[in-house]
Short mmCIF file of C-alpha atoms and ligand atoms in Angstrom, two decimals:
data_model
loop_
_atom_site.label_atom_id
_atom_site.label_comp_id
_atom_site.label_asym_id
_atom_site.label_seq_id
_atom_site.Cartn_x
_atom_site.Cartn_y
_atom_site.Cartn_z
CA MET A 298 -0.02 0.10 -0.08
CA MET A 299 1.24 3.57 -0.78
CA ILE A 300 0.00 6.98 -0.21
CA MET A 301 0.77 10.06 -2.42
CA ILE A 302 0.39 13.41 -0.65
CA ILE A 303 -1.31 16.00 -2.83
CA VAL A 304 -0.85 19.58 -1.64
CA LEU A 305 -3.41 21.87 -2.88
CA LYS A 306 -2.87 25.60 -3.54
CA PRO A 307 -3.72 28.07 -0.96
CA HIS A 308 -7.62 29.11 -1.01
CA VAL A 309 -8.88 26.29 -3.57
CA SER A 310 -12.51 26.15 -4.05
CA GLU A 311 -14.65 23.35 -2.85
CA GLU A 312 -14.92 22.32 -6.68
CA ASP A 313 -11.34 21.78 -6.79
CA VAL A 314 -10.97 19.75 -3.93
CA LYS A 315 -13.99 17.41 -5.35
CA LYS A 316 -12.23 17.22 -8.62
CA VAL A 317 -9.11 15.88 -7.00
CA VAL A 318 -11.12 13.42 -4.87
CA ASN A 319 -13.20 12.26 -7.53
CA LEU A 320 -10.15 11.70 -9.97
CA ALA A 321 -8.46 9.43 -7.14
CA LYS A 322 -11.97 7.54 -6.77
CA ASN A 323 -12.09 6.84 -10.32
CA PHE A 324 -8.73 5.18 -10.09
CA GLY A 325 -10.11 3.18 -7.53
CA PHE A 326 -7.84 4.74 -4.70
CA ASP A 327 -9.16 5.53 -1.12
CA VAL A 328 -8.69 9.28 -0.07
CA ASN A 329 -8.10 10.92 3.03
CA LEU A 330 -8.57 14.54 3.18
CA SER A 331 -6.95 16.93 5.72
CA ARG A 332 -7.69 20.60 6.07
CA GLY A 333 -5.36 22.74 7.88
CA ALA A 334 -5.26 26.31 8.55
CA GLU A 335 -3.17 27.17 5.39
CA LYS A 336 -3.25 24.10 3.48
CA THR A 337 -5.53 21.35 1.97
CA ILE A 338 -3.94 18.14 1.68
CA VAL A 339 -5.45 15.10 -0.07
CA GLY A 340 -3.79 11.57 0.71
CA ILE A 341 -4.31 9.36 -1.87
CA ILE A 342 -3.95 5.74 -0.73
CA GLY A 343 -3.64 2.52 -2.92
CA GLU A 344 -1.43 0.10 -4.92
CA ASN A 345 0.65 1.96 -7.45
CA VAL A 346 -0.73 5.48 -6.79
CA TYR A 347 2.72 7.00 -8.35
CA GLU A 348 1.90 5.67 -11.77
CA ARG A 349 -1.05 8.11 -11.76
CA ARG A 350 1.06 11.09 -10.63
CA GLU A 351 0.97 13.00 -13.92
CA ASN A 352 -2.69 12.72 -13.98
CA PHE A 353 -2.86 14.77 -10.83
CA GLU A 354 0.01 17.10 -11.78
CA ALA A 355 -2.24 18.16 -14.67
CA LEU A 356 -4.71 19.59 -12.36
CA ASP A 357 -4.39 23.51 -11.90
CA CYS A 358 -5.18 23.51 -8.26
CA VAL A 359 -2.35 21.09 -7.25
CA GLU A 360 0.75 22.87 -5.97
CA GLU A 361 2.66 19.83 -4.94
CA ILE A 362 2.90 15.99 -4.88
CA ILE A 363 5.18 14.55 -2.04
CA ALA A 364 5.97 10.84 -1.63
CA VAL A 365 5.86 9.61 1.79
CA LEU A 366 8.58 7.10 2.16
CA LYS A 367 8.01 6.45 5.77
CA PRO A 368 6.08 3.49 6.90
CA PHE A 369 3.55 5.20 8.69
CA LYS A 370 1.51 7.58 6.54
CA LEU A 371 -1.42 9.38 8.09
CA VAL A 372 0.11 9.94 11.32
CA SER A 373 3.08 11.43 9.53
CA ARG A 374 3.88 15.23 9.64
CA GLU A 375 4.24 15.31 5.81
CA PHE A 376 0.51 14.33 5.63
CA HIS A 377 -0.58 16.79 8.29
CA PRO A 378 1.88 19.81 8.55
CA ASP A 379 -0.32 21.38 11.48
CA ASP A 380 -0.15 19.91 15.12
CA THR A 381 -3.25 17.85 15.73
CA ILE A 382 -5.34 19.31 18.69
CA ILE A 383 -7.83 17.13 20.31
CA ASP A 384 -10.72 18.86 21.84
CA ILE A 385 -12.67 17.29 24.58
CA ASP A 386 -15.27 19.57 25.47
CA GLY A 387 -12.82 22.31 25.64
CA VAL A 388 -9.95 20.58 27.14
CA LYS A 389 -7.39 20.71 24.45
CA ILE A 390 -4.52 18.30 23.91
CA GLY A 391 -1.81 19.10 21.74
CA GLY A 392 -0.37 22.04 19.67
CA LYS A 393 0.69 24.74 22.47
CA HIS A 394 -1.39 23.10 25.16
CA PHE A 395 -0.46 21.29 28.25
CA GLU A 396 -2.58 18.90 30.34
CA PHE A 397 -1.98 16.97 33.54
CA PHE A 398 -3.34 13.46 33.58
CA ALA A 399 -3.38 12.60 37.29
CA GLY A 400 -4.93 10.12 39.69
CA PRO A 401 -4.19 6.79 41.13
CA CYS A 402 -2.99 3.72 39.69
CA ALA A 403 -6.25 2.06 40.42
CA VAL A 404 -9.47 3.14 41.45
CA GLU A 405 -9.92 1.59 45.12
CA SER A 406 -12.97 3.07 46.37
CA MET A 407 -15.52 5.74 45.85
CA GLU A 408 -14.05 7.54 48.96
CA GLN A 409 -10.56 7.46 47.74
CA MET A 410 -11.58 8.83 44.35
CA ASP A 411 -13.61 11.45 45.69
CA GLU A 412 -10.71 12.71 47.70
CA GLU A 413 -8.58 12.75 44.65
CA ALA A 414 -10.83 14.28 42.42
CA SER A 415 -11.82 17.04 44.94
CA PHE A 416 -7.91 17.99 45.68
CA LEU A 417 -6.93 17.60 41.89
CA SER A 418 -9.75 19.58 40.66
CA SER A 419 -9.17 22.33 43.24
CA LEU A 420 -5.56 22.91 41.79
CA GLY A 421 -7.00 23.08 38.13
CA VAL A 422 -6.22 19.59 36.97
CA LYS A 423 -8.75 18.61 34.37
CA ILE A 424 -8.13 15.08 33.41
CA LEU A 425 -8.35 12.26 36.14
CA ARG A 426 -6.94 8.83 35.56
CA GLY A 427 -7.51 5.53 37.31
CA GLY A 428 -7.29 2.04 36.38
CA ALA A 429 -10.47 -0.28 36.62
CA PHE A 430 -9.09 -3.25 34.54
CA LYS A 431 -5.34 -3.44 35.43
CA PRO A 432 -2.78 -5.30 33.65
CA ARG A 433 -0.71 -7.03 36.53
CA THR A 434 2.27 -9.10 36.05
CA SER A 435 1.13 -11.55 38.61
CA PRO A 436 -2.46 -13.00 38.69
CA TYR A 437 -2.44 -12.61 42.68
CA SER A 438 -1.90 -8.79 42.47
CA PHE A 439 -5.01 -6.47 42.87
CA ARG A 440 -6.41 -6.10 39.26
CA GLY A 441 -8.77 -3.29 39.73
CA LEU A 442 -12.74 -3.02 40.35
CA GLY A 443 -13.72 -3.60 36.73
CA LEU A 444 -17.15 -2.16 35.70
CA GLU A 445 -17.55 -0.89 39.27
CA GLY A 446 -14.37 1.09 39.12
CA LEU A 447 -15.38 2.75 35.87
CA LYS A 448 -18.63 3.95 37.31
CA ILE A 449 -16.91 5.39 40.52
CA LEU A 450 -14.55 7.19 37.91
CA ARG A 451 -17.53 8.64 35.77
CA LYS A 452 -19.38 9.75 39.16
CA VAL A 453 -16.59 11.61 40.54
CA GLY A 454 -15.56 12.84 37.15
CA ASP A 455 -18.88 14.42 36.63
CA LYS A 456 -19.08 15.67 40.37
CA TYR A 457 -15.85 17.77 40.06
CA GLY A 458 -16.10 18.71 36.29
CA MET A 459 -13.11 16.52 35.26
CA LYS A 460 -12.66 14.35 31.98
CA ILE A 461 -11.59 10.79 32.73
CA ILE A 462 -9.10 8.19 31.45
CA SER A 463 -8.78 4.44 31.94
CA GLU A 464 -7.24 1.65 30.31
CA MET A 465 -9.11 -0.72 28.18
CA MET A 466 -7.41 -4.32 27.93
CA SER A 467 -9.97 -6.33 25.85
CA VAL A 468 -12.40 -5.76 23.05
CA ASP A 469 -15.17 -7.45 25.11
CA ASP A 470 -15.05 -4.14 27.18
CA PHE A 471 -15.66 -1.75 24.22
CA ASP A 472 -19.20 -0.88 24.97
CA ILE A 473 -18.79 -0.17 28.70
CA PHE A 474 -15.71 2.05 27.76
CA GLU A 475 -17.78 4.13 25.10
CA GLU A 476 -20.21 4.47 27.74
CA TYR A 477 -18.30 5.83 30.86
CA VAL A 478 -15.07 7.38 29.91
CA ASP A 479 -13.89 10.10 28.04
CA ILE A 480 -10.38 9.02 26.91
CA ILE A 481 -9.58 5.22 26.26
CA GLN A 482 -6.06 4.25 27.38
CA ILE A 483 -4.00 1.46 25.59
CA GLY A 484 -1.53 0.31 27.84
CA ALA A 485 1.96 -0.45 27.18
CA ARG A 486 1.50 -4.17 27.05
CA ASN A 487 -1.31 -3.81 24.46
CA MET A 488 0.39 -1.44 22.03
CA GLN A 489 0.73 -4.14 19.40
CA ASN A 490 -2.60 -5.76 20.16
CA PHE A 491 -3.78 -5.36 16.67
CA ARG A 492 -7.20 -6.56 17.22
CA LEU A 493 -7.81 -3.95 19.90
CA LEU A 494 -6.29 -1.23 17.73
CA GLU A 495 -8.72 -2.18 14.90
CA LYS A 496 -11.85 -2.22 17.21
CA LEU A 497 -10.73 1.06 18.62
CA GLY A 498 -10.85 2.56 15.14
CA SER A 499 -14.51 2.64 15.36
CA SER A 500 -14.31 4.30 18.80
CA SER A 501 -16.06 7.69 19.18
CA LYS A 502 -13.24 8.46 22.10
CA PRO A 503 -9.99 9.75 21.81
CA ILE A 504 -7.37 6.95 22.34
CA PHE A 505 -4.37 7.39 24.73
CA LEU A 506 -1.74 5.17 23.04
CA LYS A 507 1.30 4.19 25.33
CA ARG A 508 4.45 3.24 24.01
CA GLY A 509 5.27 -0.48 24.44
CA PHE A 510 8.31 -1.06 26.84
CA MET A 511 10.28 -2.76 23.97
CA SER A 512 8.89 -1.00 20.97
CA THR A 513 10.76 1.38 18.56
CA ILE A 514 9.28 4.60 17.70
CA GLU A 515 8.51 3.44 14.22
CA GLU A 516 6.51 0.72 15.68
CA TRP A 517 4.77 2.98 18.04
CA LEU A 518 3.54 5.20 15.36
CA LEU A 519 2.69 2.32 13.32
CA ALA A 520 0.40 1.34 16.07
CA ALA A 521 -1.20 4.80 15.82
CA GLU A 522 -1.37 4.48 12.04
CA TYR A 523 -3.61 1.36 12.67
CA LEU A 524 -6.17 3.71 14.73
CA PHE A 525 -6.07 6.32 11.84
CA HIS A 526 -6.46 3.41 9.30
CA HIS A 527 -9.57 1.99 10.89
CA GLY A 528 -11.13 5.35 11.10
CA ASN A 529 -9.98 6.97 14.51
CA GLU A 530 -7.94 10.07 14.14
CA LYS A 531 -8.07 11.20 17.74
CA VAL A 532 -4.88 9.76 19.13
CA ILE A 533 -2.80 10.90 21.82
CA LEU A 534 0.86 9.28 22.19
CA CYS A 535 2.22 8.48 25.60
CA GLU A 536 6.08 7.88 26.33
CA ARG A 537 6.15 5.86 29.42
CA GLY A 538 9.78 4.70 29.32
CA ILE A 539 11.35 1.52 27.84
CA ARG A 540 13.27 -1.59 29.11
CA THR A 541 16.81 -1.30 29.35
CA PHE A 542 19.77 -2.66 31.43
CA GLU A 543 19.48 0.20 34.01
CA LYS A 544 17.89 -1.21 37.13
CA TYR A 545 17.60 1.98 39.57
CA THR A 546 14.66 2.96 37.49
CA ARG A 547 11.66 0.63 36.58
CA ASN A 548 11.94 1.72 32.92
CA THR A 549 14.54 4.34 31.12
CA LEU A 550 12.51 7.49 30.28
CA ASP A 551 13.21 8.13 26.62
CA MET A 552 12.90 12.04 26.73
CA SER A 553 14.22 12.27 23.24
CA ALA A 554 10.90 10.59 21.92
CA VAL A 555 9.08 13.91 22.50
CA PRO A 556 10.80 16.20 20.02
CA LEU A 557 11.49 13.28 17.90
CA VAL A 558 7.73 12.38 17.60
CA LYS A 559 7.03 16.03 16.97
CA ILE A 560 9.52 16.09 14.03
CA LEU A 561 7.78 12.67 12.45
CA SER A 562 4.14 13.38 13.41
CA HIS A 563 1.54 15.61 14.10
CA LEU A 564 0.00 13.85 17.17
CA PRO A 565 0.17 15.07 20.79
CA ILE A 566 2.69 13.51 23.16
CA VAL A 567 2.18 13.02 26.91
CA VAL A 568 4.83 11.75 29.31
CA ASP A 569 4.05 9.38 31.85
CA LEU A 570 6.35 10.00 34.81
CA SER A 571 5.22 7.35 36.99
CA HIS A 572 5.74 4.12 34.95
CA SER A 573 8.69 5.58 33.14
CA THR A 574 10.68 5.93 36.43
CA GLY A 575 8.93 3.98 39.09
CA ARG A 576 10.16 6.20 41.69
CA ARG A 577 8.30 9.23 43.39
CA ASP A 578 11.45 10.85 44.24
CA LEU A 579 12.48 11.34 40.74
CA ILE A 580 9.04 12.87 39.54
CA PRO A 581 9.44 16.45 40.73
CA SER A 582 12.48 17.06 38.90
CA LEU A 583 11.58 15.34 35.68
CA ALA A 584 8.12 17.22 35.64
CA LYS A 585 10.07 20.25 34.92
CA ALA A 586 11.89 18.58 32.04
CA VAL A 587 8.77 17.17 30.59
CA VAL A 588 7.36 20.74 30.48
CA ALA A 589 10.43 22.29 28.99
CA VAL A 590 10.98 19.76 26.38
CA GLY A 591 7.60 20.64 24.92
CA ALA A 592 5.50 17.73 25.70
CA ASN A 593 1.71 18.12 25.67
CA GLY A 594 0.96 16.74 29.08
CA ALA A 595 2.40 14.61 32.03
CA MET A 596 0.69 11.50 33.38
CA ILE A 597 1.44 11.44 37.23
CA GLU A 598 -0.05 8.95 39.64
CA VAL A 599 -1.24 10.69 42.79
CA HIS A 600 -2.79 8.95 45.84
CA PRO A 601 -4.12 10.29 49.08
CA ASN A 602 -1.96 7.94 51.00
CA PRO A 603 0.67 6.25 48.69
CA GLU A 604 1.83 3.98 51.51
CA LYS A 605 -1.50 2.15 51.46
CA ALA A 606 -2.07 2.23 47.76
CA LEU A 607 -3.17 -1.37 46.35
CA SER A 608 -0.86 -0.95 43.41
CA ASP A 609 2.21 1.46 42.42
CA GLY A 610 2.35 3.42 45.55
CA GLN A 611 6.25 3.66 45.25
CA GLN A 612 5.57 5.76 42.12
CA SER A 613 2.65 7.82 43.42
CA LEU A 614 2.96 11.40 44.72
CA ASN A 615 1.27 12.40 47.86
CA PHE A 616 -0.99 15.44 47.50
CA ALA A 617 1.65 17.93 48.87
CA GLU A 618 4.24 16.40 46.58
CA PHE A 619 1.95 16.74 43.62
CA GLU A 620 0.89 20.28 44.49
CA GLU A 621 4.53 21.62 44.39
CA THR A 622 5.08 19.58 41.17
CA TYR A 623 2.07 21.18 39.59
CA LYS A 624 3.00 24.59 40.83
CA ASN A 625 6.51 24.32 39.35
CA SER A 626 5.37 23.36 35.98
CA MET A 627 2.78 26.12 35.81
CA LYS A 628 5.73 28.64 36.27
CA ILE A 629 7.73 26.87 33.38
CA LEU A 630 4.39 27.04 31.32
CA LYS A 631 3.99 30.53 31.64
CA ALA A 632 7.63 31.31 30.94
CA LEU A 633 7.21 29.59 27.77
CA GLU A 634 3.83 30.77 26.93
CA VAL A 635 2.06 27.37 26.89
CA THR A 636 -1.54 27.07 27.57
CA ALA A 637 -2.53 25.02 30.74
C1 PEP B 990 -1.13 2.43 33.66
O1 PEP B 990 -0.89 3.89 33.14
O2 PEP B 990 -1.95 2.10 34.48
C2 PEP B 990 -0.23 1.39 33.31
C3 PEP B 990 -0.44 0.19 33.61
O3 PEP B 990 0.65 1.74 32.54
P1 PEP B 990 1.62 1.02 31.34
O4 PEP B 990 0.72 0.33 30.29
O5 PEP B 990 2.36 2.24 30.76
O6 PEP B 990 2.57 0.12 32.12
MN1 MN B 991 0.33 2.13 37.81
#
């Protein structure tokens, strides 16, 4: 499968756009239209698209034709020169926006989540995280409250006016995630679960796609390409550390992924500081770096009492620690003129 990118001249008419689209369809190609602030770009997808290059060059409204040689196409910067900004009822992710994704590793009870949401929303955090279906290495560890957990999240999210994000592990849970959450997380372990990606192509929700801990950036962008290819263009990437020989940290945070992904792709990118480090003592310093490097958000696990957390307490900040981290980040964001 190939993709040819046709950049149209500025201010082309609707009729011209239709002409290009119809020509592509007559040749039996698929079309993906992308309208940026300045440019309209038509992606022509199919076998041997380049054999038809001259037919498109002959059209007056065509400014340039670009070959995308990278394996990922629709998520590439060539295809969509402007940053993608995902708008969830006014909460914007991407471009010059920064958001915190904060909350516990797992939803444990209504009381815990009410306390969390009350505190986080009072600071100004707009997105609440919490696992209900937990991927745990051992089957004997706490694996989450399931549907009950999603219901608790939804309830406190609505009560405190926060958007909620939770991880979906199986296509069997598609309907309940569509019903309850605002953002669906795909965890590191499922980044290449292609049936899950295909299914989420038909989701109406933005997908928060974590990088697999043994995945290259190219594999990660190809996983995002699956979502696009199957119809969902609301994708947020999340760097959450990769496995290396280093043992002092749970994973190795690949900070270079942030500017690199921004060169390669138009998608927003967030950094998860809890799972990448596995250590709460590193999070406050690294949060400053995440803001400065130009990420679109930080995910941080926060717990009212990390010592008593049912999972990942060692990498969760308590409320006082999070408040300080949040306030420091705000200062840097302000200096960089990023909207938070
Ligand atoms: C999580 O965010 O709850 C989680 C399990 O993260 P990851 O998939 O990155 O390990
Ligand atoms: Mn966790």
